PDB file of C-alpha atoms and ligand atoms in Angstrom:
ATOM      1  CA  UNK A   1      22.973  39.952  52.882  1.00  0.00           C
ATOM      2  CA  UNK A   2      23.408  36.320  53.521  1.00  0.00           C
ATOM      3  CA  UNK A   3      25.462  34.487  50.820  1.00  0.00           C
ATOM      4  CA  UNK A   4      24.022  31.035  49.974  1.00  0.00           C
ATOM      5  CA  UNK A   5      25.727  28.006  48.551  1.00  0.00           C
ATOM      6  CA  UNK A   6      23.026  25.365  48.530  1.00  0.00           C
ATOM      7  CA  UNK A   7      19.933  25.919  46.537  1.00  0.00           C
ATOM      8  CA  UNK A   8      17.078  23.177  46.627  1.00  0.00           C
ATOM      9  CA  UNK A   9      14.640  23.642  44.105  1.00  0.00           C
ATOM     10  CA  UNK A  10      10.687  22.311  44.302  1.00  0.00           C
ATOM     11  CA  UNK A  11       9.957  21.096  40.620  1.00  0.00           C
ATOM     12  CA  UNK A  12       6.092  21.440  40.082  1.00  0.00           C
ATOM     13  CA  UNK A  13       4.811  24.345  39.617  1.00  0.00           C
ATOM     14  CA  UNK A  14       8.537  26.348  40.900  1.00  0.00           C
ATOM     15  CA  UNK A  15       9.807  25.051  37.654  1.00  0.00           C
ATOM     16  CA  UNK A  16       7.710  23.031  35.587  1.00  0.00           C
ATOM     17  CA  UNK A  17       4.243  23.608  34.985  1.00  0.00           C
ATOM     18  CA  UNK A  18       2.479  20.620  36.441  1.00  0.00           C
ATOM     19  CA  UNK A  19      -1.009  21.916  35.563  1.00  0.00           C
ATOM     20  CA  UNK A  20      -0.146  22.352  31.733  1.00  0.00           C
ATOM     21  CA  UNK A  21       1.285  19.036  31.224  1.00  0.00           C
ATOM     22  CA  UNK A  22      -1.345  17.341  33.590  1.00  0.00           C
ATOM     23  CA  UNK A  23      -4.023  19.445  30.619  1.00  0.00           C
ATOM     24  CA  UNK A  24      -1.796  17.748  27.598  1.00  0.00           C
ATOM     25  CA  UNK A  25      -1.365  14.220  29.169  1.00  0.00           C
ATOM     26  CA  UNK A  26      -4.836  12.852  30.171  1.00  0.00           C
ATOM     27  CA  UNK A  27      -6.478  13.570  26.882  1.00  0.00           C
ATOM     28  CA  UNK A  28      -3.880  11.290  25.561  1.00  0.00           C
ATOM     29  CA  UNK A  29      -4.789   8.672  27.782  1.00  0.00           C
ATOM     30  CA  UNK A  30      -8.784   8.853  27.334  1.00  0.00           C
ATOM     31  CA  UNK A  31      -7.921   8.699  23.819  1.00  0.00           C
ATOM     32  CA  UNK A  32      -5.536   5.502  24.003  1.00  0.00           C
ATOM     33  CA  UNK A  33      -8.956   3.850  25.810  1.00  0.00           C
ATOM     34  CA  UNK A  34     -11.355   5.138  22.989  1.00  0.00           C
ATOM     35  CA  UNK A  35     -13.158   7.138  26.095  1.00  0.00           C
ATOM     36  CA  UNK A  36     -14.408  10.546  25.585  1.00  0.00           C
ATOM     37  CA  UNK A  37     -12.269  13.274  27.324  1.00  0.00           C
ATOM     38  CA  UNK A  38     -14.519  15.851  29.102  1.00  0.00           C
ATOM     39  CA  UNK A  39     -13.501  18.440  31.591  1.00  0.00           C
ATOM     40  CA  UNK A  40     -15.576  16.606  34.427  1.00  0.00           C
ATOM     41  CA  UNK A  41     -12.686  13.399  33.634  1.00  0.00           C
ATOM     42  CA  UNK A  42     -10.318  15.844  34.669  1.00  0.00           C
ATOM     43  CA  UNK A  43     -12.105  17.003  37.844  1.00  0.00           C
ATOM     44  CA  UNK A  44     -12.572  13.532  39.321  1.00  0.00           C
ATOM     45  CA  UNK A  45      -9.120  12.589  38.295  1.00  0.00           C
ATOM     46  CA  UNK A  46      -8.075  15.432  40.472  1.00  0.00           C
ATOM     47  CA  UNK A  47     -10.071  14.717  43.011  1.00  0.00           C
ATOM     48  CA  UNK A  48      -9.089  10.941  43.132  1.00  0.00           C
ATOM     49  CA  UNK A  49      -5.368  11.624  43.272  1.00  0.00           C
ATOM     50  CA  UNK A  50      -5.818  14.241  45.750  1.00  0.00           C
ATOM     51  CA  UNK A  51      -7.344  12.079  47.963  1.00  0.00           C
ATOM     52  CA  UNK A  52      -5.085   9.171  47.068  1.00  0.00           C
ATOM     53  CA  UNK A  53      -1.789  11.615  47.419  1.00  0.00           C
ATOM     54  CA  UNK A  54      -3.405  12.221  51.241  1.00  0.00           C
ATOM     55  CA  UNK A  55      -3.664   8.490  52.044  1.00  0.00           C
ATOM     56  CA  UNK A  56       0.198   8.117  51.000  1.00  0.00           C
ATOM     57  CA  UNK A  57       0.977  10.708  53.273  1.00  0.00           C
ATOM     58  CA  UNK A  58      -0.460   9.286  56.390  1.00  0.00           C
ATOM     59  CA  UNK A  59       0.581   5.768  55.210  1.00  0.00           C
ATOM     60  CA  UNK A  60      -2.949   4.185  54.372  1.00  0.00           C
ATOM     61  CA  UNK A  61      -1.971   3.339  50.903  1.00  0.00           C
ATOM     62  CA  UNK A  62       1.549   2.312  49.358  1.00  0.00           C
ATOM     63  CA  UNK A  63       2.864   4.156  46.220  1.00  0.00           C
ATOM     64  CA  UNK A  64       2.015   1.072  44.528  1.00  0.00           C
ATOM     65  CA  UNK A  65      -1.476   0.928  45.194  1.00  0.00           C
ATOM     66  CA  UNK A  66      -1.439   4.881  44.568  1.00  0.00           C
ATOM     67  CA  UNK A  67      -0.070   4.492  40.932  1.00  0.00           C
ATOM     68  CA  UNK A  68      -1.789   1.445  39.737  1.00  0.00           C
ATOM     69  CA  UNK A  69      -5.672   2.056  40.977  1.00  0.00           C
ATOM     70  CA  UNK A  70      -6.104   5.701  40.000  1.00  0.00           C
ATOM     71  CA  UNK A  71      -6.719   5.201  36.429  1.00  0.00           C
ATOM     72  CA  UNK A  72      -8.521   1.757  37.403  1.00  0.00           C
ATOM     73  CA  UNK A  73     -11.116   4.132  39.455  1.00  0.00           C
ATOM     74  CA  UNK A  74     -10.972   7.035  37.031  1.00  0.00           C
ATOM     75  CA  UNK A  75     -12.225   5.135  34.334  1.00  0.00           C
ATOM     76  CA  UNK A  76     -14.486   3.204  36.472  1.00  0.00           C
ATOM     77  CA  UNK A  77     -16.477   6.171  37.387  1.00  0.00           C
ATOM     78  CA  UNK A  78     -17.078   6.596  33.915  1.00  0.00           C
ATOM     79  CA  UNK A  79     -18.342   2.940  33.241  1.00  0.00           C
ATOM     80  CA  UNK A  80     -15.006   1.982  31.861  1.00  0.00           C
ATOM     81  CA  UNK A  81     -12.639  -1.199  32.985  1.00  0.00           C
ATOM     82  CA  UNK A  82      -8.621  -0.778  32.076  1.00  0.00           C
ATOM     83  CA  UNK A  83      -5.832  -1.643  33.347  1.00  0.00           C
ATOM     84  CA  UNK A  84      -4.502   0.735  36.167  1.00  0.00           C
ATOM     85  CA  UNK A  85      -0.774   0.219  35.847  1.00  0.00           C
ATOM     86  CA  UNK A  86      -0.653   0.516  32.150  1.00  0.00           C
ATOM     87  CA  UNK A  87      -2.908   4.057  31.875  1.00  0.00           C
ATOM     88  CA  UNK A  88      -0.801   5.572  34.559  1.00  0.00           C
ATOM     89  CA  UNK A  89       2.503   4.134  32.742  1.00  0.00           C
ATOM     90  CA  UNK A  90       1.034   5.809  29.229  1.00  0.00           C
ATOM     91  CA  UNK A  91      -0.370   8.797  31.390  1.00  0.00           C
ATOM     92  CA  UNK A  92       3.451   9.711  32.952  1.00  0.00           C
ATOM     93  CA  UNK A  93       5.175   9.235  29.482  1.00  0.00           C
ATOM     94  CA  UNK A  94       2.660  11.925  28.262  1.00  0.00           C
ATOM     95  CA  UNK A  95       3.214  13.818  31.181  1.00  0.00           C
ATOM     96  CA  UNK A  96       7.100  14.329  30.141  1.00  0.00           C
ATOM     97  CA  UNK A  97       6.568  15.785  27.049  1.00  0.00           C
ATOM     98  CA  UNK A  98       3.609  17.772  27.078  1.00  0.00           C
ATOM     99  CA  UNK A  99       5.325  20.596  30.011  1.00  0.00           C
ATOM    100  CA  UNK A 100       6.251  23.748  30.032  1.00  0.00           C
ATOM    101  CA  UNK A 101       8.215  25.997  32.132  1.00  0.00           C
ATOM    102  CA  UNK A 102       6.708  28.227  35.139  1.00  0.00           C
ATOM    103  CA  UNK A 103       7.411  31.995  33.627  1.00  0.00           C
ATOM    104  CA  UNK A 104      11.355  32.403  33.560  1.00  0.00           C
ATOM    105  CA  UNK A 105      12.526  28.925  35.470  1.00  0.00           C
ATOM    106  CA  UNK A 106      14.515  28.290  32.104  1.00  0.00           C
ATOM    107  CA  UNK A 107      16.535  31.565  32.443  1.00  0.00           C
ATOM    108  CA  UNK A 108      16.721  31.255  35.828  1.00  0.00           C
ATOM    109  CA  UNK A 109      18.331  28.057  36.504  1.00  0.00           C
ATOM    110  CA  UNK A 110      20.493  28.559  33.212  1.00  0.00           C
ATOM    111  CA  UNK A 111      21.717  31.642  34.951  1.00  0.00           C
ATOM    112  CA  UNK A 112      22.488  30.214  38.447  1.00  0.00           C
ATOM    113  CA  UNK A 113      24.253  27.042  37.073  1.00  0.00           C
ATOM    114  CA  UNK A 114      26.439  29.678  34.703  1.00  0.00           C
ATOM    115  CA  UNK A 115      27.197  31.858  38.279  1.00  0.00           C
ATOM    116  CA  UNK A 116      29.021  29.253  39.902  1.00  0.00           C
ATOM    117  CA  UNK A 117      28.282  30.898  43.175  1.00  0.00           C
ATOM    118  CA  UNK A 118      26.001  27.785  43.862  1.00  0.00           C
ATOM    119  CA  UNK A 119      25.346  23.926  44.171  1.00  0.00           C
ATOM    120  CA  UNK A 120      22.025  23.137  42.593  1.00  0.00           C
ATOM    121  CA  UNK A 121      19.600  20.580  43.917  1.00  0.00           C
ATOM    122  CA  UNK A 122      16.052  19.364  43.236  1.00  0.00           C
ATOM    123  CA  UNK A 123      13.853  18.118  46.204  1.00  0.00           C
ATOM    124  CA  UNK A 124      10.686  17.021  44.872  1.00  0.00           C
ATOM    125  CA  UNK A 125       7.738  14.801  45.938  1.00  0.00           C
ATOM    126  CA  UNK A 126       6.367  12.120  43.311  1.00  0.00           C
ATOM    127  CA  UNK A 127       7.934   9.208  41.231  1.00  0.00           C
ATOM    128  CA  UNK A 128      11.474   9.097  40.546  1.00  0.00           C
ATOM    129  CA  UNK A 129      11.560   8.124  37.017  1.00  0.00           C
ATOM    130  CA  UNK A 130       9.037  10.388  35.765  1.00  0.00           C
ATOM    131  CA  UNK A 131      10.485  13.469  37.433  1.00  0.00           C
ATOM    132  CA  UNK A 132      13.996  12.633  35.974  1.00  0.00           C
ATOM    133  CA  UNK A 133      12.263  12.533  32.444  1.00  0.00           C
ATOM    134  CA  UNK A 134      10.730  15.667  32.951  1.00  0.00           C
ATOM    135  CA  UNK A 135      14.141  17.104  34.054  1.00  0.00           C
ATOM    136  CA  UNK A 136      16.023  15.847  30.859  1.00  0.00           C
ATOM    137  CA  UNK A 137      13.010  16.858  28.450  1.00  0.00           C
ATOM    138  CA  UNK A 138      12.736  19.960  30.111  1.00  0.00           C
ATOM    139  CA  UNK A 139      16.891  20.560  29.018  1.00  0.00           C
ATOM    140  CA  UNK A 140      17.606  21.653  32.552  1.00  0.00           C
ATOM    141  CA  UNK A 141      18.256  17.947  34.376  1.00  0.00           C
ATOM    142  CA  UNK A 142      22.428  19.045  34.304  1.00  0.00           C
ATOM    143  CA  UNK A 143      22.364  22.213  35.684  1.00  0.00           C
ATOM    144  CA  UNK A 144      21.923  19.918  38.963  1.00  0.00           C
ATOM    145  CA  UNK A 145      24.143  18.559  41.551  1.00  0.00           C
ATOM    146  CA  UNK A 146      21.918  15.673  42.466  1.00  0.00           C
ATOM    147  CA  UNK A 147      18.104  15.262  42.085  1.00  0.00           C
ATOM    148  CA  UNK A 148      16.129  13.900  45.190  1.00  0.00           C
ATOM    149  CA  UNK A 149      12.752  12.480  44.230  1.00  0.00           C
ATOM    150  CA  UNK A 150      10.487  11.319  47.294  1.00  0.00           C
ATOM    151  CA  UNK A 151       9.911   7.733  46.010  1.00  0.00           C
ATOM    152  CA  UNK A 152      13.896   7.274  45.952  1.00  0.00           C
ATOM    153  CA  UNK A 153      14.518   8.559  49.567  1.00  0.00           C
ATOM    154  CA  UNK A 154      11.539   6.692  51.435  1.00  0.00           C
ATOM    155  CA  UNK A 155       9.676  10.271  52.749  1.00  0.00           C
ATOM    156  CA  UNK A 156       8.100  13.323  51.390  1.00  0.00           C
ATOM    157  CA  UNK A 157       8.470  17.029  52.242  1.00  0.00           C
ATOM    158  CA  UNK A 158       7.459  18.265  54.515  1.00  0.00           C
ATOM    159  CA  UNK A 159       8.940  15.042  56.473  1.00  0.00           C
ATOM    160  CA  UNK A 160      12.065  15.678  58.214  1.00  0.00           C
ATOM    161  CA  UNK A 161      13.036  12.379  57.261  1.00  0.00           C
ATOM    162  CA  UNK A 162      13.148  13.803  53.774  1.00  0.00           C
ATOM    163  CA  UNK A 163      15.417  16.647  54.288  1.00  0.00           C
ATOM    164  CA  UNK A 164      17.457  14.433  56.324  1.00  0.00           C
ATOM    165  CA  UNK A 165      18.137  12.380  53.326  1.00  0.00           C
ATOM    166  CA  UNK A 166      19.138  15.372  51.025  1.00  0.00           C
ATOM    167  CA  UNK A 167      21.210  16.960  54.116  1.00  0.00           C
ATOM    168  CA  UNK A 168      23.469  13.748  54.543  1.00  0.00           C
ATOM    169  CA  UNK A 169      24.219  13.735  50.547  1.00  0.00           C
ATOM    170  CA  UNK A 170      24.836  17.344  49.802  1.00  0.00           C
ATOM    171  CA  UNK A 171      28.956  17.541  50.077  1.00  0.00           C
ATOM    172  CA  UNK A 172      30.111  20.238  52.803  1.00  0.00           C
ATOM    173  CA  UNK A 173      26.313  20.829  53.856  1.00  0.00           C
ATOM    174  CA  UNK A 174      25.924  23.675  55.879  1.00  0.00           C
ATOM    175  CA  UNK A 175      21.863  24.683  57.158  1.00  0.00           C
ATOM    176  CA  UNK A 176      23.263  27.858  57.276  1.00  0.00           C
ATOM    177  CA  UNK A 177      24.161  28.563  53.404  1.00  0.00           C
ATOM    178  CA  UNK A 178      20.734  26.557  52.454  1.00  0.00           C
ATOM    179  CA  UNK A 179      18.083  27.728  50.904  1.00  0.00           C
ATOM    180  CA  UNK A 180      14.645  25.979  49.736  1.00  0.00           C
ATOM    181  CA  UNK A 181      12.536  27.680  46.637  1.00  0.00           C
ATOM    182  CA  UNK A 182       9.390  26.392  46.422  1.00  0.00           C
ATOM    183  CA  UNK A 183       5.620  26.979  45.671  1.00  0.00           C
ATOM    184  CA  UNK A 184       4.195  24.769  48.137  1.00  0.00           C
ATOM    185  CA  UNK A 185       3.307  26.458  51.739  1.00  0.00           C
ATOM    186  CA  UNK A 186       2.757  22.993  53.370  1.00  0.00           C
ATOM    187  CA  UNK A 187       5.652  20.945  51.842  1.00  0.00           C
ATOM    188  CA  UNK A 188       8.105  23.356  50.869  1.00  0.00           C
ATOM    189  CA  UNK A 189       8.336  26.209  53.298  1.00  0.00           C
ATOM    190  CA  UNK A 190       6.734  24.534  56.217  1.00  0.00           C
ATOM    191  CA  UNK A 191       9.345  21.367  55.626  1.00  0.00           C
ATOM    192  CA  UNK A 192      12.559  23.877  55.252  1.00  0.00           C
ATOM    193  CA  UNK A 193      11.620  25.549  58.294  1.00  0.00           C
ATOM    194  CA  UNK A 194      11.377  22.617  60.584  1.00  0.00           C
ATOM    195  CA  UNK A 195      14.495  21.574  58.552  1.00  0.00           C
ATOM    196  CA  UNK A 196      16.310  24.449  60.030  1.00  0.00           C
ATOM    197  CA  UNK A 197      16.743  26.193  56.536  1.00  0.00           C
ATOM    198  CA  UNK A 198      16.255  29.492  54.756  1.00  0.00           C
ATOM    199  CA  UNK A 199      13.182  29.558  52.858  1.00  0.00           C
ATOM    200  CA  UNK A 200      11.881  31.376  49.641  1.00  0.00           C
ATOM    201  CA  UNK A 201       8.230  31.057  48.858  1.00  0.00           C
ATOM    202  CA  UNK A 202       7.098  31.603  44.972  1.00  0.00           C
ATOM    203  CA  UNK A 203       3.687  32.357  45.953  1.00  0.00           C
ATOM    204  CA  UNK A 204       2.686  33.604  42.186  1.00  0.00           C
ATOM    205  CA  UNK A 205      -1.032  33.732  43.162  1.00  0.00           C
ATOM    206  CA  UNK A 206      -0.662  35.426  46.109  1.00  0.00           C
ATOM    207  CA  UNK A 207      -2.014  32.678  48.396  1.00  0.00           C
ATOM    208  CA  UNK A 208      -2.030  33.147  52.034  1.00  0.00           C
ATOM    209  CA  UNK A 209       0.456  30.360  54.032  1.00  0.00           C
ATOM    210  CA  UNK A 210      -1.802  27.309  55.796  1.00  0.00           C
ATOM    211  CA  UNK A 211       0.037  27.626  58.946  1.00  0.00           C
ATOM    212  CA  UNK A 212       1.900  30.367  60.941  1.00  0.00           C
ATOM    213  CA  UNK A 213       5.448  29.881  60.493  1.00  0.00           C
ATOM    214  CA  UNK A 214       8.116  32.786  59.631  1.00  0.00           C
ATOM    215  CA  UNK A 215       9.198  32.713  55.941  1.00  0.00           C
ATOM    216  CA  UNK A 216      12.438  33.940  54.538  1.00  0.00           C
ATOM    217  CA  UNK A 217      11.719  35.514  51.354  1.00  0.00           C
ATOM    218  CA  UNK A 218       8.319  35.489  49.409  1.00  0.00           C
ATOM    219  CA  UNK A 219       8.627  36.444  45.791  1.00  0.00           C
ATOM    220  CA  UNK A 220       5.947  36.469  43.527  1.00  0.00           C
ATOM    221  CA  UNK A 221       8.075  35.295  40.050  1.00  0.00           C
ATOM    222  CA  UNK A 222      11.402  33.444  39.832  1.00  0.00           C
ATOM    223  CA  UNK A 223      13.753  36.399  38.221  1.00  0.00           C
ATOM    224  CA  UNK A 224      13.181  37.848  41.919  1.00  0.00           C
ATOM    225  CA  UNK A 225      15.831  35.263  42.913  1.00  0.00           C
ATOM    226  CA  UNK A 226      18.323  37.303  41.413  1.00  0.00           C
ATOM    227  CA  UNK A 227      17.817  39.986  44.183  1.00  0.00           C
ATOM    228  CA  UNK A 228      17.438  37.314  46.880  1.00  0.00           C
ATOM    229  CA  UNK A 229      20.732  35.363  45.790  1.00  0.00           C
ATOM    230  CA  UNK A 230      22.417  38.914  44.817  1.00  0.00           C
ATOM    231  CA  UNK A 231      23.523  38.122  41.198  1.00  0.00           C
ATOM    232  CA  UNK A 232      23.231  39.441  38.065  1.00  0.00           C
ATOM    233  CA  UNK A 233      21.050  38.315  35.614  1.00  0.00           C
ATOM    234  CA  UNK A 234      23.526  37.395  32.499  1.00  0.00           C
ATOM    235  CA  UNK A 235      21.350  35.257  29.932  1.00  0.00           C
TER     236      UNK A 235
HETATM  237 MG1   MG B   1       5.491  22.309  43.811  1.00  0.00          MG
END
């Protein structure tokens, strides 16, 4: 069995349940502006957000534009005018407090950290400040040797530049001893594969791969990492 040293964890839907955080945060933002929350608002928000993240990936908008316009556009759709930057700041504050762990994430991170056999890292696409706050609020921030967020690295998964940035900053980095663990086939698995490291796809919902590339491990819950990493469950 291969012995890994550097473990790179994605955050959203790998360690922290983004859906539940978002589901908690959106009604609170609406409430702040006196806008009645509905499922329709959530759906429109998701559509706008997805479109903007796609546009960011191909360089059509900047991160600043994304963050300052998504709420302006959302509420305009429903006939309200708000300051988009302010609404976004509120949303991100609420995201921090409303989150939950993906099943077993807390236990698995503590166990891996206590085993002292691995260096744990975070590799996530998102806003730097928000991701740090969320990990702190979840009480797991201190288990990671370093935290790499796309806003700070200047590129995002699956881009090779993101992985280059990360690899340059991992002490005694060795690609053969590195494993990325994530739920997104397109970002984590494709990115890891092209960066030349082993991949572990957390595929809790039994999705089909989006492209035909090899996956080193596929798991449907995080406790299966104990087998992959050949360690005992201790907490
Ligand atoms: Mg994810």
